[in-house]
PDB file of C-alpha atoms in Angstrom:
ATOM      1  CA  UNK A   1     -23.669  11.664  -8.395  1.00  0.00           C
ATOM      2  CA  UNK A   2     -24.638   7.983  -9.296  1.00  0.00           C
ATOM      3  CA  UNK A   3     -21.977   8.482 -12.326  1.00  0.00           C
ATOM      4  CA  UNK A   4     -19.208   9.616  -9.585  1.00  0.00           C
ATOM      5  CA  UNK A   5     -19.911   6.785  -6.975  1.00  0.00           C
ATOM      6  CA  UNK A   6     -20.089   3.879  -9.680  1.00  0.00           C
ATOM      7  CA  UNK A   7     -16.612   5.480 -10.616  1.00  0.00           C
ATOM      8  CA  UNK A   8     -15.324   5.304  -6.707  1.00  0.00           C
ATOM      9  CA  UNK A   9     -16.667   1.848  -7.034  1.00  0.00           C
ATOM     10  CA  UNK A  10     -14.602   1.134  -9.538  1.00  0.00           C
ATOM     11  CA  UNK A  11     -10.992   2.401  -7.977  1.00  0.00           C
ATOM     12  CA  UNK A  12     -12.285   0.579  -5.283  1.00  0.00           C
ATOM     13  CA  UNK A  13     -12.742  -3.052  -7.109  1.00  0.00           C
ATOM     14  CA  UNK A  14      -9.245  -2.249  -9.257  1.00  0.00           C
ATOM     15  CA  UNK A  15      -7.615  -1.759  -5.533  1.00  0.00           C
ATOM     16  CA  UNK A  16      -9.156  -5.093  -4.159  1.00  0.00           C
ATOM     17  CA  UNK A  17      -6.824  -7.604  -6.218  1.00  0.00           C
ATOM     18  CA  UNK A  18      -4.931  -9.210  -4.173  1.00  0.00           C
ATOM     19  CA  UNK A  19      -1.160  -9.278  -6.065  1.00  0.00           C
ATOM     20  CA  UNK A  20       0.254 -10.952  -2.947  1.00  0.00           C
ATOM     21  CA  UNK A  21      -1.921 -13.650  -3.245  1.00  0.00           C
ATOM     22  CA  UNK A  22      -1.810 -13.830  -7.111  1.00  0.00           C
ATOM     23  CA  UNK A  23       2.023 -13.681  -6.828  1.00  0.00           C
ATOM     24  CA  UNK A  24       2.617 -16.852  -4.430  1.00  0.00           C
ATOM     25  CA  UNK A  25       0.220 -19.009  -6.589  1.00  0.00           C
ATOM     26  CA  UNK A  26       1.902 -17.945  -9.522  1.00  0.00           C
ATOM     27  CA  UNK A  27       5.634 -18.725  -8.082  1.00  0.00           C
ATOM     28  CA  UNK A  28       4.345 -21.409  -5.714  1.00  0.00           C
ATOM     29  CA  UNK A  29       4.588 -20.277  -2.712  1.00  0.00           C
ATOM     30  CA  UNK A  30       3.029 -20.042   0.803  1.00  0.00           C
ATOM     31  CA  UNK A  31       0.563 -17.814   1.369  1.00  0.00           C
ATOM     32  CA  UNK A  32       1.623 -14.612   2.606  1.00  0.00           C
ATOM     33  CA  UNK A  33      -0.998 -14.588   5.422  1.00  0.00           C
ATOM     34  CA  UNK A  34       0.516 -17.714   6.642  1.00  0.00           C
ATOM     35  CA  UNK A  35       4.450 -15.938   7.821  1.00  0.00           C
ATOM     36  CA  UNK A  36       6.048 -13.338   8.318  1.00  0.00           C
ATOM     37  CA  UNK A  37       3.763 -10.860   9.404  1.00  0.00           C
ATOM     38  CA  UNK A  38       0.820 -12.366   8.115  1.00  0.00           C
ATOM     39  CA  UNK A  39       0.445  -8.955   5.661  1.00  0.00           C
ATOM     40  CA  UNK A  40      -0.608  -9.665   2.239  1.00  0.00           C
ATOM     41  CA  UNK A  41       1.703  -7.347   0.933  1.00  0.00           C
ATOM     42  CA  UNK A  42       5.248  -7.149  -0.811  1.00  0.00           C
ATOM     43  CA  UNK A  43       7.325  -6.483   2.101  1.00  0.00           C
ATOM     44  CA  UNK A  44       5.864  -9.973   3.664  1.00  0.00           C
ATOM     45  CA  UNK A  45       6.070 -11.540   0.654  1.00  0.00           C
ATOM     46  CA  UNK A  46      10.211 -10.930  -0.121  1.00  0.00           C
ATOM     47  CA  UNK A  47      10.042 -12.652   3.453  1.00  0.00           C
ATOM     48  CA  UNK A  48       9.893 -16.040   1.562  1.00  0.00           C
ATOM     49  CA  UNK A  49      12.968 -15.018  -0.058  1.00  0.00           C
ATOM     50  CA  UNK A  50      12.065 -15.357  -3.601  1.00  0.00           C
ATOM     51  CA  UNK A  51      12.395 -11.276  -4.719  1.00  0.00           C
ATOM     52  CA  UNK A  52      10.849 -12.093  -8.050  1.00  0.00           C
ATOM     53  CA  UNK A  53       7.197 -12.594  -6.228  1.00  0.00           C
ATOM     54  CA  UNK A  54       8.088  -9.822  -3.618  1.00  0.00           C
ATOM     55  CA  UNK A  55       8.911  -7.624  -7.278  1.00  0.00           C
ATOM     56  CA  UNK A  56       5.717  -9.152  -8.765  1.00  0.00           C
ATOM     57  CA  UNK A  57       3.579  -8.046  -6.001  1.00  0.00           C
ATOM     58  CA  UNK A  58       5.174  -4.551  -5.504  1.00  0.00           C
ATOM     59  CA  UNK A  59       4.864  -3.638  -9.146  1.00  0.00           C
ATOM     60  CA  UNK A  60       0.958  -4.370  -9.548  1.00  0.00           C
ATOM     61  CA  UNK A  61       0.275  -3.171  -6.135  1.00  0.00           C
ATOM     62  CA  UNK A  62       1.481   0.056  -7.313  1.00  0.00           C
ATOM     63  CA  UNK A  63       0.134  -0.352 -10.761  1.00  0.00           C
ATOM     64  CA  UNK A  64      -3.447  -0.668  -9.723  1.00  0.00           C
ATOM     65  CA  UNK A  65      -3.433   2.435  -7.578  1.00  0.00           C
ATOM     66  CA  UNK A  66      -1.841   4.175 -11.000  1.00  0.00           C
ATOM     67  CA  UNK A  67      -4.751   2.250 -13.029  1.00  0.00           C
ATOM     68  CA  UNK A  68      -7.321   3.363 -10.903  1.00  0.00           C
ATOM     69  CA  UNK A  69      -6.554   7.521 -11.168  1.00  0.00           C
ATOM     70  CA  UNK A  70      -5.454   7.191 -15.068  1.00  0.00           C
ATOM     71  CA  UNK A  71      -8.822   5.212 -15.489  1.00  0.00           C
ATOM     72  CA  UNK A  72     -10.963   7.832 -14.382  1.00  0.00           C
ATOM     73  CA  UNK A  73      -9.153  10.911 -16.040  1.00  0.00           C
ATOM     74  CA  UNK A  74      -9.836   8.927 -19.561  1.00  0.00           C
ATOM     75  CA  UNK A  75     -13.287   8.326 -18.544  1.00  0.00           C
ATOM     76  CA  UNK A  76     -13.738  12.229 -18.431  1.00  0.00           C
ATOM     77  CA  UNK A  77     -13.457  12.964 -14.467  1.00  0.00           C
ATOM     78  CA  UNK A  78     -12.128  15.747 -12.795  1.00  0.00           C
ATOM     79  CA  UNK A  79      -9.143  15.943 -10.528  1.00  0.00           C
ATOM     80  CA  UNK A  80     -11.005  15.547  -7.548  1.00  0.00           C
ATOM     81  CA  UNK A  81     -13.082  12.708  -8.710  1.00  0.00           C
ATOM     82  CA  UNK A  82     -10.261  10.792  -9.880  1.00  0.00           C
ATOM     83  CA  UNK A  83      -8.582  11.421  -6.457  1.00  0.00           C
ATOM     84  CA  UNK A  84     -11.678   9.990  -4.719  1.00  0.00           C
ATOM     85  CA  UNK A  85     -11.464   6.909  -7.107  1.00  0.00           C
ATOM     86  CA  UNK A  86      -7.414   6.739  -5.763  1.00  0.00           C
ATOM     87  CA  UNK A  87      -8.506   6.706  -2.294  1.00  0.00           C
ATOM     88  CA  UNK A  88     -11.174   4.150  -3.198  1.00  0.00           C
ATOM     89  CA  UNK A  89      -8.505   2.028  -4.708  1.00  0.00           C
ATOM     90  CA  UNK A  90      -5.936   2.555  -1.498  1.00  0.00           C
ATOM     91  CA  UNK A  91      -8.692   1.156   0.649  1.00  0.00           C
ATOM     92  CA  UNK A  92      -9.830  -1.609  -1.016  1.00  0.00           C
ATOM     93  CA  UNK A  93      -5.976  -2.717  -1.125  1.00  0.00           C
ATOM     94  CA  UNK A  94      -6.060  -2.781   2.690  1.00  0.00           C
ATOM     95  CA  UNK A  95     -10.093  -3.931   3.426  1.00  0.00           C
ATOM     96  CA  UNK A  96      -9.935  -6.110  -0.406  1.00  0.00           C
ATOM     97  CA  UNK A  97     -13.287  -7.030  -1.046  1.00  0.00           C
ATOM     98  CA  UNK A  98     -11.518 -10.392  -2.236  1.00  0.00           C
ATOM     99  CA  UNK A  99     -10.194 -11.322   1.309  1.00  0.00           C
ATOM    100  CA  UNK A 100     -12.939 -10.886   3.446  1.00  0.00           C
ATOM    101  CA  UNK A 101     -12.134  -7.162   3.664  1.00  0.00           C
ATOM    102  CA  UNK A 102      -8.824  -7.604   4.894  1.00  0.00           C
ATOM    103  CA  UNK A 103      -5.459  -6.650   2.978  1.00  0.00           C
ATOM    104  CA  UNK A 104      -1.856  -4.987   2.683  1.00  0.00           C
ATOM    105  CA  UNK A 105      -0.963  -1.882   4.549  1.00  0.00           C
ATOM    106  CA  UNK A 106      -1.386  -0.285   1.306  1.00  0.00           C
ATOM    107  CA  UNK A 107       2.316   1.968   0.507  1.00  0.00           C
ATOM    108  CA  UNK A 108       2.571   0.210  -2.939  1.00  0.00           C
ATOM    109  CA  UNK A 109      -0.948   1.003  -4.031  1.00  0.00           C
ATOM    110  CA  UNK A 110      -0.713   4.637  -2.318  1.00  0.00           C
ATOM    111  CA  UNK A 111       2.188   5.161  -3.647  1.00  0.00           C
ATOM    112  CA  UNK A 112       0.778   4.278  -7.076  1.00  0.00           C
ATOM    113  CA  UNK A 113      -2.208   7.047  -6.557  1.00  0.00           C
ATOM    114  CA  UNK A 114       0.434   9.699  -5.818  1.00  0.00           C
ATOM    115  CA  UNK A 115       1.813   8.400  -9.275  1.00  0.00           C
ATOM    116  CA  UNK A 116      -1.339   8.937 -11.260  1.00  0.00           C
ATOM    117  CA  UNK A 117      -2.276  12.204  -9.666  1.00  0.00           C
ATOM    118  CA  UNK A 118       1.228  13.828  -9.552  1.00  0.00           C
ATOM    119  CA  UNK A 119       4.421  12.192 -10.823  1.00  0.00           C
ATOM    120  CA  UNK A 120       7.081  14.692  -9.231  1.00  0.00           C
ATOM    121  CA  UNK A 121       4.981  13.716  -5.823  1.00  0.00           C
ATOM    122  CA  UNK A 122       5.853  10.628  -6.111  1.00  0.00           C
ATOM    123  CA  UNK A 123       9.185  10.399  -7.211  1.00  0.00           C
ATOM    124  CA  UNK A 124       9.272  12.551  -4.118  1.00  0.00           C
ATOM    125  CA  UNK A 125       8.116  10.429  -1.834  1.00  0.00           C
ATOM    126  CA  UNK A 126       9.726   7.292  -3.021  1.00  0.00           C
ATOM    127  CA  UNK A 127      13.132   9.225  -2.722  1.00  0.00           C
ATOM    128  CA  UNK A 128      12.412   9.510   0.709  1.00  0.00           C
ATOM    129  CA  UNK A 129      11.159   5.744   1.007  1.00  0.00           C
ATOM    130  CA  UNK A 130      14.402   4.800  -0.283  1.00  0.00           C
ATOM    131  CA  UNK A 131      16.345   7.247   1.378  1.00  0.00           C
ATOM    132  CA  UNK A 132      15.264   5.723   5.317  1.00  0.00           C
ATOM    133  CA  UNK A 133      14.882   2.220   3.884  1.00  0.00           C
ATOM    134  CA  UNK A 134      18.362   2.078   2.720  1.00  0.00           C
ATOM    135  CA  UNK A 135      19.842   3.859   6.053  1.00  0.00           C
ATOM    136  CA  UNK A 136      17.792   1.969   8.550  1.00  0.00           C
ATOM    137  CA  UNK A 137      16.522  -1.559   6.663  1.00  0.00           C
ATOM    138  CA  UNK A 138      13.405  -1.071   7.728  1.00  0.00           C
ATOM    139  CA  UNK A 139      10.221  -1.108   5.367  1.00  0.00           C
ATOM    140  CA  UNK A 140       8.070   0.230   8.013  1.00  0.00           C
ATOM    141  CA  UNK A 141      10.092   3.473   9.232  1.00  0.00           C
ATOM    142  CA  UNK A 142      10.774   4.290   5.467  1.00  0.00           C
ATOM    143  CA  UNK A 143       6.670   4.198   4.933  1.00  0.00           C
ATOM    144  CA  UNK A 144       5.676   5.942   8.081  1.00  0.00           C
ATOM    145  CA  UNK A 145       8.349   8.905   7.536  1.00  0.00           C
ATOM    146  CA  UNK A 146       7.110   9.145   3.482  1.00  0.00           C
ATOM    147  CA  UNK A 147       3.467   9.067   4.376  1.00  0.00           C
ATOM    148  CA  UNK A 148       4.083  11.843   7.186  1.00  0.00           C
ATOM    149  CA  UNK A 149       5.874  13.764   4.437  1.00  0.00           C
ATOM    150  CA  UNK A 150       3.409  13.389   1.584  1.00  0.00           C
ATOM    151  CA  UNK A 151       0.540  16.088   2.653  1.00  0.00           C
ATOM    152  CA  UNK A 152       3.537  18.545   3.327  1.00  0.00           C
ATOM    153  CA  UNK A 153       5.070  17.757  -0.305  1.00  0.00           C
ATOM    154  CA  UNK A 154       1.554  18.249  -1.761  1.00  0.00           C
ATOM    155  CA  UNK A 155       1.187  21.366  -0.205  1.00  0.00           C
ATOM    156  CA  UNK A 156       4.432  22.667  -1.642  1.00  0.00           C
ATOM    157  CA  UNK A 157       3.725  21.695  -5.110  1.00  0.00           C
ATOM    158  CA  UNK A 158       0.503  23.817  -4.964  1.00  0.00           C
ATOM    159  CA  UNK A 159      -1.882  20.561  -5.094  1.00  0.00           C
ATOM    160  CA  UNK A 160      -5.610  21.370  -5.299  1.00  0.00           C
ATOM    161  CA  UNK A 161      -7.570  21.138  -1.826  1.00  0.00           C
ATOM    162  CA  UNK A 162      -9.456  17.733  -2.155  1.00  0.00           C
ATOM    163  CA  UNK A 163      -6.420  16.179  -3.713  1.00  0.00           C
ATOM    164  CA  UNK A 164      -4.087  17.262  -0.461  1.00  0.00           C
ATOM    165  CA  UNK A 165      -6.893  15.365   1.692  1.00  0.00           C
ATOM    166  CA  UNK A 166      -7.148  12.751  -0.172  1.00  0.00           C
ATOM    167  CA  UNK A 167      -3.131  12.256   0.266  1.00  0.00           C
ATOM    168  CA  UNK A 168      -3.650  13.330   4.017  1.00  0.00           C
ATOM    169  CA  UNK A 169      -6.235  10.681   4.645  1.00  0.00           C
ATOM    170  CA  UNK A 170      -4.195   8.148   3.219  1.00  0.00           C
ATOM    171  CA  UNK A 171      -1.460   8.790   5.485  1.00  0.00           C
ATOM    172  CA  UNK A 172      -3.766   8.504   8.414  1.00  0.00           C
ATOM    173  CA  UNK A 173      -4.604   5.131   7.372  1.00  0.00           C
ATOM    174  CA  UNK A 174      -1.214   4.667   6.537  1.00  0.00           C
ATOM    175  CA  UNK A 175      -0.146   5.216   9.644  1.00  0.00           C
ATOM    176  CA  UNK A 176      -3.195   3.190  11.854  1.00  0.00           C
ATOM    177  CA  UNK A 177      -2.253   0.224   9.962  1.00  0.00           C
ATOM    178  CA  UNK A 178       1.517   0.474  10.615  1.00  0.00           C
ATOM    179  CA  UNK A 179       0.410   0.534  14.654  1.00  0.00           C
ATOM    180  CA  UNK A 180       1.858  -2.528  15.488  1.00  0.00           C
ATOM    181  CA  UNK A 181       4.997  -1.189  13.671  1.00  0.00           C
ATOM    182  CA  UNK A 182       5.061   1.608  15.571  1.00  0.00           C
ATOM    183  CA  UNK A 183       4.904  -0.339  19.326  1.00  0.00           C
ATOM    184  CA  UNK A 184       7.407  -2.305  17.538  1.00  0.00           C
ATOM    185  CA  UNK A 185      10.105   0.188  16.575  1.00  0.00           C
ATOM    186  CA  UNK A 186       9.625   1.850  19.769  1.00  0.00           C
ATOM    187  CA  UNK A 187      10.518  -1.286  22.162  1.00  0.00           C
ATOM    188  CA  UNK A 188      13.423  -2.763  19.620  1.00  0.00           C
ATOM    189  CA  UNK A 189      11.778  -5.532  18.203  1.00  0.00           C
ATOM    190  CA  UNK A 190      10.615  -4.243  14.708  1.00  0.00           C
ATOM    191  CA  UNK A 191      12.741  -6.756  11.946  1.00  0.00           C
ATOM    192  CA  UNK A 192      14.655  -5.357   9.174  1.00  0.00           C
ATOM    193  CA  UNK A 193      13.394  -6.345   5.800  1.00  0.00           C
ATOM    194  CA  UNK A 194      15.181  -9.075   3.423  1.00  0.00           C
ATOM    195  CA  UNK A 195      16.436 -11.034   6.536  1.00  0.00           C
ATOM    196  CA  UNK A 196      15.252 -14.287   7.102  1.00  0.00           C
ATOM    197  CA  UNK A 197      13.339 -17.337   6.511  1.00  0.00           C
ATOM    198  CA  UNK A 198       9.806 -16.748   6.885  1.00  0.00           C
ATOM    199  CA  UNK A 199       8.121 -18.071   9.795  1.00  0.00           C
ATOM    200  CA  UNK A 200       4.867 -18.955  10.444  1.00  0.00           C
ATOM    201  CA  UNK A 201       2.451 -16.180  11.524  1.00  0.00           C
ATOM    202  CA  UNK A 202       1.352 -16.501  15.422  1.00  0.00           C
ATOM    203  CA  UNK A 203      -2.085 -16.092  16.063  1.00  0.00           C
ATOM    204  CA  UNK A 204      -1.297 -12.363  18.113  1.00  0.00           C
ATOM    205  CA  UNK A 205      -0.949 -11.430  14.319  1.00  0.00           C
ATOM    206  CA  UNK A 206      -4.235 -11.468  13.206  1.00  0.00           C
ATOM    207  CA  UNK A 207      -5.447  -7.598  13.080  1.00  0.00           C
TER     208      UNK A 207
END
């Protein structure tokens, strides 16, 4: 047990760099908490309208999910303990230990999980990201529809038990942290991504 929890520990750490942050110090840019939507997350950050950060972020948000599951299978863990250290890593993207437990919604980094604990999942679900992105520009309705369709895909593909909850409870959180989205997409007033100069983040932002 103290072997499996220094190992969730671990996912969790890997998940708590901040490649928003790193990414707009490293192009010189505004922080990301300060527009847009105030999310420290890719999305927000292609809001300043340099796509090389937004790219930057998106690729090591997803990487360190990846990291985080690949880690743990060479360390000699099972499935499910390598799924655990995912989910550990998925949280501490959105509640980073670096930002005063606060963060990204956390697609990129679950994303990256589904990569390290099932490839064909998650080509899967980033056809369907791009799929709903592409048709209705926008970043939120493509994440909630892939999260909702995740657990189903797992299930298909046969996925052991703890993994498919794993995947399940991400999409919860998935979906509680896309909330605002949802009120948003409901009432008309959701933006599209890639449009616009970013603008600075009113204080109803804040979560």
């Amino acid at each position: 047990m103290p072997k499996i929890l220094l190992l969730v520990l671990m996912g969790y750490a890997i998940g708590s760099i901040p490649f928003a942050i790193l990414a707009s110090r490293l192009f010189r840019l505004p922080d990301p908490r300060s527009y847009g939507s105030g999310n420290p997350g890719a999305t927000n950050v292609l809001r300043s309208g340099h796509k090389a950060a937004a790219l930057f972020t998106l690729a090591g948000d997803a990487a360190k999910g990846w990291f985080a599951v690949w880690l743990v299978h060479r360390l000699g863990a099972d499935v499910t303990v390598a799924a655990l250290a995912g989910l550990a890593a998925f949280l501490g993207h959105v509640y980073s230990l670096f930002l005063r437990f606060r963060g990204g919604k956390g697609v990129a980094t679950a994303l990256g999980v589904l990569a390290g604990l099932q490839p064909a999942l998650a080509l899967a679900v980033a056809g369907i990201w791009l799929v709903v992105a592409f048709v209705t520009r926008y970043s939120s309705l493509a994440a909630l529809t892939a999260a909702a369709g995740a657990p189903f895909l797992a299930l298909l593909l046969d996925l052991p038990r703890e993994v498919i909850l794993v995947i399940a409870a991400m999409s919860a959180v998935l979906f509680w942290r896309h909330r605002r989205n949802i009120r948003q997409l409901l009432n008309g007033t959701e933006p599209k991504f890639g449009r616009g100069r970013p603008q600075r983040k009113p204080p109803a932002d804040h979560p």
